[in-house]
Coordinates of C-alpha atoms and ligand atoms in Angstrom, one line a residue:
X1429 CA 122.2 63.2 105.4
X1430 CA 121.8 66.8 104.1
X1431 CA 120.7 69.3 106.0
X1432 CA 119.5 73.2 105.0
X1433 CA 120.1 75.3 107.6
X1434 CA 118.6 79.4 106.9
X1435 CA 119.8 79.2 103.7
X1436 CA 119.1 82.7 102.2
X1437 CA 119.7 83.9 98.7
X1438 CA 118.7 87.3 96.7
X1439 CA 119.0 87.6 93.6
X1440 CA 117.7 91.2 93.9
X1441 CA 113.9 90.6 94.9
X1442 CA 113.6 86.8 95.0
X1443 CA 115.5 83.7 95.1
X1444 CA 115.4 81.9 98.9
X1445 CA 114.7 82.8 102.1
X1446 CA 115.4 81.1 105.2
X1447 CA 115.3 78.0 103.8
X1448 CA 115.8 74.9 106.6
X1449 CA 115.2 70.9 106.2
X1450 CA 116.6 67.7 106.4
X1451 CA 117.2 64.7 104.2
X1452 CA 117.6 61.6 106.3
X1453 CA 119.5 58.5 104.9
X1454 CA 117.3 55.9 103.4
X1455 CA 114.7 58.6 102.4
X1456 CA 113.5 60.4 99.1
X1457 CA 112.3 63.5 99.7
X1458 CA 110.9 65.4 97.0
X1459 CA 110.9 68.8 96.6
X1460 CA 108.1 70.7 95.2
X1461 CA 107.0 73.9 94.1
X1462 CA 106.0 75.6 91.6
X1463 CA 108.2 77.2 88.1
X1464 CA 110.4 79.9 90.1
X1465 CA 109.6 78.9 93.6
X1466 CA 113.4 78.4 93.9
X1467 CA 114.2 74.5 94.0
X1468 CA 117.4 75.0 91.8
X1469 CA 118.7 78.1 93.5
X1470 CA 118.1 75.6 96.9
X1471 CA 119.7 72.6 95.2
X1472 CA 122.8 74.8 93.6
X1473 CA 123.2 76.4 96.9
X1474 CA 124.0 72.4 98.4
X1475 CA 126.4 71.9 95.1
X1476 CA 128.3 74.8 95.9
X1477 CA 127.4 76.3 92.9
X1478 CA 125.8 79.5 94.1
X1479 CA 127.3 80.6 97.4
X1480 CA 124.6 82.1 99.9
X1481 CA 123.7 85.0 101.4
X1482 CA 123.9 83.2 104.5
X1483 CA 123.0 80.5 106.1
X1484 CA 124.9 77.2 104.8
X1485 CA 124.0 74.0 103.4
X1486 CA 126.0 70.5 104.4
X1487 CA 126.0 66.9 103.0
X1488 CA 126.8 64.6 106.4
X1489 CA 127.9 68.1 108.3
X1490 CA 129.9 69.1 105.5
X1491 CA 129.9 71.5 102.7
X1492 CA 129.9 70.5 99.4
X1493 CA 133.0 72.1 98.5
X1494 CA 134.8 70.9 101.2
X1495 CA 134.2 67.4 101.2
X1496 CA 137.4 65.4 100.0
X1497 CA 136.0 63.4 96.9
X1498 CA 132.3 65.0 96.4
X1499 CA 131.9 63.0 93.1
X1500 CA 131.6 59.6 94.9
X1501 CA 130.1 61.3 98.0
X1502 CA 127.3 63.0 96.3
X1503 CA 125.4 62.1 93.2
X1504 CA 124.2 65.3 91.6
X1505 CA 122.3 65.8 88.5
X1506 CA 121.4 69.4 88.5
X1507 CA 121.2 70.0 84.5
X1508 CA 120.7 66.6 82.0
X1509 CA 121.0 69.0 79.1
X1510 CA 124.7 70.5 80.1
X1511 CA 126.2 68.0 78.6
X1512 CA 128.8 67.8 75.5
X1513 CA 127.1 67.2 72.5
X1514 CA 130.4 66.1 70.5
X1515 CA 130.7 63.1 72.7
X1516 CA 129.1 59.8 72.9
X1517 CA 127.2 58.5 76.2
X1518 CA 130.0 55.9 76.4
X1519 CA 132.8 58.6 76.1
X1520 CA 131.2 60.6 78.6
X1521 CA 130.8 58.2 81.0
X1522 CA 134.5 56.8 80.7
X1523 CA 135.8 60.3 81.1
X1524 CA 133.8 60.8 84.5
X1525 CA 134.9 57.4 85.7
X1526 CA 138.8 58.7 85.0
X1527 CA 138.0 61.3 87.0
X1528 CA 136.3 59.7 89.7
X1529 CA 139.0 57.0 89.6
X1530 CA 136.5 54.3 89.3
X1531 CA 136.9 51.6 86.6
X1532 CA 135.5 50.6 83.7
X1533 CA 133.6 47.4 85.2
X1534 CA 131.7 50.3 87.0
X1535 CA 131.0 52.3 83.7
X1536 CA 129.3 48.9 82.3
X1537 CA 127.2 48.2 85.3
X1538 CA 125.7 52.0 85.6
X1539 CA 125.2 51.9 81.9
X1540 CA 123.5 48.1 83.0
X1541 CA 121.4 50.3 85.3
X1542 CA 120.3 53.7 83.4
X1543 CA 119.4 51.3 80.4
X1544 CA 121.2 52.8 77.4
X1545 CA 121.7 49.9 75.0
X1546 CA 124.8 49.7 72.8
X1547 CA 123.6 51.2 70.1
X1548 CA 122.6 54.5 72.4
X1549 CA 126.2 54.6 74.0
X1550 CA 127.9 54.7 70.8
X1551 CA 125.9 58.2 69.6
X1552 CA 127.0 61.3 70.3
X1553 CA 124.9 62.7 73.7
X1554 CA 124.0 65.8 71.3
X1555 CA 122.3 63.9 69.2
X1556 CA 120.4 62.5 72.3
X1557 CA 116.3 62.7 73.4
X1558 CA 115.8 64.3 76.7
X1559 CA 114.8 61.3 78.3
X1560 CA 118.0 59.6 77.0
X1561 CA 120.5 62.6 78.3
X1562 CA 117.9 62.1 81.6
X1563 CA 119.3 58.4 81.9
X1564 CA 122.7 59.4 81.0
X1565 CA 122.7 62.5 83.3
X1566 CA 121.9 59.9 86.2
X1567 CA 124.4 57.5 85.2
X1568 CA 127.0 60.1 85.9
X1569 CA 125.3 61.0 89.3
X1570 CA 125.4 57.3 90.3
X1571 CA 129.2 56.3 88.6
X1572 CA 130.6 57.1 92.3
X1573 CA 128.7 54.9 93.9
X1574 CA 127.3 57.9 96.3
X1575 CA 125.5 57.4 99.1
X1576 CA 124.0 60.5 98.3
X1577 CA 122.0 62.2 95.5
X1578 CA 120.7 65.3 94.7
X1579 CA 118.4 65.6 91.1
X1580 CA 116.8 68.3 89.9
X1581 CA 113.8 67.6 87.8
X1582 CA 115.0 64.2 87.3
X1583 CA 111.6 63.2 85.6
X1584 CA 111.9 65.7 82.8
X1585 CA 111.3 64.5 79.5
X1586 CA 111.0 60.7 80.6
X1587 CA 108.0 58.8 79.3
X1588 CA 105.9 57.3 81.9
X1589 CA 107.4 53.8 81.5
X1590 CA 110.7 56.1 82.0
X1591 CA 109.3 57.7 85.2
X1592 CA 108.2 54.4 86.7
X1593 CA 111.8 53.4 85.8
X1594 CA 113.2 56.2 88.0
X1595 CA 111.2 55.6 90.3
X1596 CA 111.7 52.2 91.4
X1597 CA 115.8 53.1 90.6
X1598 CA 115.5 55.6 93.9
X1599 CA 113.2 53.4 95.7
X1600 CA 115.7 51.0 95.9
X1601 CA 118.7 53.3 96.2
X1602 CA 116.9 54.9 99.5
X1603 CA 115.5 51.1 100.9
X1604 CA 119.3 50.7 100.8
X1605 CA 120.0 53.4 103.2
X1606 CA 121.1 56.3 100.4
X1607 CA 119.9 59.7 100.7
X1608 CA 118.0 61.4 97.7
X1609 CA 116.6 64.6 97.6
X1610 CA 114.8 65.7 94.2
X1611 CA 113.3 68.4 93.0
X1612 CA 110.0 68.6 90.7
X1613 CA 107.3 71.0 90.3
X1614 CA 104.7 68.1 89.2
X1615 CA 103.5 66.6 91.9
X1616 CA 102.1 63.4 90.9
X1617 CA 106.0 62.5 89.6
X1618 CA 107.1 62.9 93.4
X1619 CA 103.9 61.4 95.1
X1620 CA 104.5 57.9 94.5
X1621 CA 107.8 58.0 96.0
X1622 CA 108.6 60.5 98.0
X1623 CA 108.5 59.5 101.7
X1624 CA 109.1 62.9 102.8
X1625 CA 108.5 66.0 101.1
X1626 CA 109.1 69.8 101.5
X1627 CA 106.8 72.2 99.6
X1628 CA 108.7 75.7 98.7
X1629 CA 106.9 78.5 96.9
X1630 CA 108.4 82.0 96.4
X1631 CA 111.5 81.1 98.2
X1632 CA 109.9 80.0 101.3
X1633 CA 109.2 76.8 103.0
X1634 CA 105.7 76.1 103.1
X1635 CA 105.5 72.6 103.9
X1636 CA 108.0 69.8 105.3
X1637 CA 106.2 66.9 106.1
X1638 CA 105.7 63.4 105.2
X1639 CA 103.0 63.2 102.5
X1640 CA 100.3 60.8 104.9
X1641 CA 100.8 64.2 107.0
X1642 CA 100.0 66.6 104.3
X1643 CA 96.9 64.3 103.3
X1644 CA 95.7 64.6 107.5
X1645 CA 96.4 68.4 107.5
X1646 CA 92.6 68.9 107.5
X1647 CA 92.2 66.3 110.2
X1648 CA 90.7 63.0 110.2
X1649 CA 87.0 61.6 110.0
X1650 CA 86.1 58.5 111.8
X1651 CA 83.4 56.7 112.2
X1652 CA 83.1 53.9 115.2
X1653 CA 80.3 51.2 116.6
X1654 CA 81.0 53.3 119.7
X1655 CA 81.4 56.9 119.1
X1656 CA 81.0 57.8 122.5
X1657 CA 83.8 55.4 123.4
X1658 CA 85.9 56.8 120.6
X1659 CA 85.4 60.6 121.4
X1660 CA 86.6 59.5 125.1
X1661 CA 90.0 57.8 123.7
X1662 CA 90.7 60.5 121.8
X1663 CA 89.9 63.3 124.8
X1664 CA 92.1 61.2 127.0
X1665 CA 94.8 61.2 124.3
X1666 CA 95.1 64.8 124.0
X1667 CA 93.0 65.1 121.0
X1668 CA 89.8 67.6 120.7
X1669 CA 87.4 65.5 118.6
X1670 CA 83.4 67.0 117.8
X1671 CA 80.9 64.6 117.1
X1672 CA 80.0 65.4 113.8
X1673 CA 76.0 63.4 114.1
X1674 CA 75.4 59.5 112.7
X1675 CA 78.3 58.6 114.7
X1676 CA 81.1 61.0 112.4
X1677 CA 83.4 62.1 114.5
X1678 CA 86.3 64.5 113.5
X1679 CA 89.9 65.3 115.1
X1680 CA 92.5 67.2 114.4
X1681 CA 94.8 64.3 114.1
X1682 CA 96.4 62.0 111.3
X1683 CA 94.4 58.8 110.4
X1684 CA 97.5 56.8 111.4
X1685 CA 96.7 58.9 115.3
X1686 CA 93.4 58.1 115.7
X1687 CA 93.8 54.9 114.3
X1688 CA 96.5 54.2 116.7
X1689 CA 94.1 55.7 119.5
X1690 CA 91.5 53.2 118.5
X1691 CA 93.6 50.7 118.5
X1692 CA 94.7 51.1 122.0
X1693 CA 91.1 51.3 123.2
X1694 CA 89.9 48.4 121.6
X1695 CA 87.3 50.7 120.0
X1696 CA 86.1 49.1 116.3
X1697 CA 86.5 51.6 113.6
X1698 CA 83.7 51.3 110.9
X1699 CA 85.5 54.7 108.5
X1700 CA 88.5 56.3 108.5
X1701 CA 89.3 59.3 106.4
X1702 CA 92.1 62.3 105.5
X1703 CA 89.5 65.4 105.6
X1704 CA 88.3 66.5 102.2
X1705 CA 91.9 66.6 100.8
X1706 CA 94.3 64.8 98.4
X1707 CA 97.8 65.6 98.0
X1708 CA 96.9 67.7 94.8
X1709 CA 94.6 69.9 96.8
X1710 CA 96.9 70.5 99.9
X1711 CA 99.7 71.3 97.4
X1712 CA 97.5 74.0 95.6
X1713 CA 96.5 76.0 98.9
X1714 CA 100.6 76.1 99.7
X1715 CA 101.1 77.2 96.7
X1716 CA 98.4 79.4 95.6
X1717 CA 98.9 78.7 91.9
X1718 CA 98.4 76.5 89.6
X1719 CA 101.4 74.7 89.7
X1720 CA 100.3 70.8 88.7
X1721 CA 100.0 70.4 84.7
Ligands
LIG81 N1 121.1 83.6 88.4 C1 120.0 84.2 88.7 N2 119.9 85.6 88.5 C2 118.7 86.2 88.8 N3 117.6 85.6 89.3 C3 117.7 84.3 89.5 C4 118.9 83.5 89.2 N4 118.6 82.2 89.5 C5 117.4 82.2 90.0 N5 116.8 83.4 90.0 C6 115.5 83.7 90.4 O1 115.2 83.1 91.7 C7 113.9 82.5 91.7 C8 114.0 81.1 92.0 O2 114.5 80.4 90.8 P1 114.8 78.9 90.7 O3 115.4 78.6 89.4 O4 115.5 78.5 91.9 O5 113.3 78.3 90.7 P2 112.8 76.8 90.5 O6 112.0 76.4 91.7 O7 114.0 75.9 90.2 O8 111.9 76.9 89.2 P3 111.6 75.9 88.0 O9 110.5 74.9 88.4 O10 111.1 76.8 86.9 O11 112.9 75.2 87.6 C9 113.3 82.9 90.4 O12 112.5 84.1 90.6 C10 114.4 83.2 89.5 O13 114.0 84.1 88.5
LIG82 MG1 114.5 74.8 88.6

């Protein structure tokens, strides 16, 4: 689990302020915002990299710097392109491995999983696409066999055969109880797998919610045979639904809520709707800009 807790950093004017969530195992959360909205400075803070104003940020209650073998605690991927150039994808691998004190048998079955052929491996990384150094970068942050990994614009550069790649790589690294937390300031790349996702926009957390919940923010319409019987269900659940005329009513409530109210009532739903929104929408008001491509 990682957890953010008032994590504040100037850099003079911006950077982050009072920046709290949590990453439960067997999640991915994505974390979104726009160019400068401070997703590295966050993500650097976690890696020890950058040390806070105040506040602190811990990976299963501890920080980064303090935990005993961070490389095969935590995965992290914070800069594809940092790599050296004068070595070759193989090269770079075995020398993380020696340092991780992992074998070689790992080193082929991460290089197995990022899907650099042989060919690829024997070139020097400098002489590398971006999407290649991507798949390299993230062999390194999986050689540890963490159960935890941070990524910071993971998707850069990848194709979309590359991203769908990714994706299904942290699906199944977070259906097998891992943590990931990854930062991207395109939307649509975190959508389709992000099970939770915090929205930060000038250093601030604007959103922290799961993304059916960011979809209901504008409530729910329904429609029922029996509205009247509907409206009552939800009143007697707590909800303040309006009957909206031709049997449309709304609620301030998620569509999983007031189907879940239905449910219980035995009342037969005919419609059932997020409120004007998609995610896109929801994640420009947040922001305010124009932050999707
Ligand atoms: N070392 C630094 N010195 C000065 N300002 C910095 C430094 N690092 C970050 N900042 C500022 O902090 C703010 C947040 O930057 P950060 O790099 O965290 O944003 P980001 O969300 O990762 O953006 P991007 O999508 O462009 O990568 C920006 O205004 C940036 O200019
Ligand atoms: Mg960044």
């Amino acid at each position: 689990m990682i957890q953010f807790r008032h994590v504040t950093k100037s850099f003079g004017a911006v950077g982050v302020r009072d920046v709290s969530f949590i990453c439960p195992p067997g999640t991915v959360t994505g974390f979104l915002g726009p160019n400068g909205a401070g997703k590295s400075t966050s993500l650097r803070v976690l890696c020890g990299l950058i040390r806070p104003d105040s506040g602190s940020a811990t990976i299963d209650g501890v920080a980064y710097a303090q935990l005993p073998q961070p490389g095969r605690r935590v995965g992290v991927m914070l800069d594809a392109t940092a790599m050296h150039p004068g070595r070759t994808g193989r090269e770079t691998l075995i020398l993380a491995a020696q340092v991780l004190d992992v074998g070689d048998a790992r080193v082929a079955q991460v290089l197995d999983v990022v899907g650099l052929d042989r060919a690829a491996i024997g070139r020097h990384a400098g002489t590398y696409s971006l999407g290649m150094r991507q798949r390299l970068a993230l062999g390194l942050a999986l050689l540890g066999d963490p159960g935890v990994l941070v990524l910071d614009e993971p998707a850069n550069g990848l194709d979309p055969q590359g991203i769908r790649w990714m994706r299904t790589l942290l699906r199944e690294y977070a259906d097998r109880g891992g943590t990931v937390l990854l930062s991207s300031h395109l939307l649509p790349e975190v959508e389709a797998i992000a099970d939770h996702l915090v929205v930060i926009d000038q250093g601030t957390i604007v959103a922290d919610a799961t993304p059916q919940e960011l979809q209901g923010a504008g409530g729910t319409s329904v429609r029922a045979l029996d509205p009247s019987a509907l409206t009552a269900a939800l009143v007697a659940s707590g909800y303040q639904p309006t009957e909206a005329g031709n049997g449309l009513v709304r609620v301030q409530a998620t569509t999983e809520q007031v189907g879940r109210v239905a449910a219980a009532a035995s009342v037969v739903l005919t419609e059932l709707r997020p409120i004007g929104h998609d995610l896109e929408q929801v994640f420009f008001e947040l922001t305010g800009h124009g932050a999707s491509a």
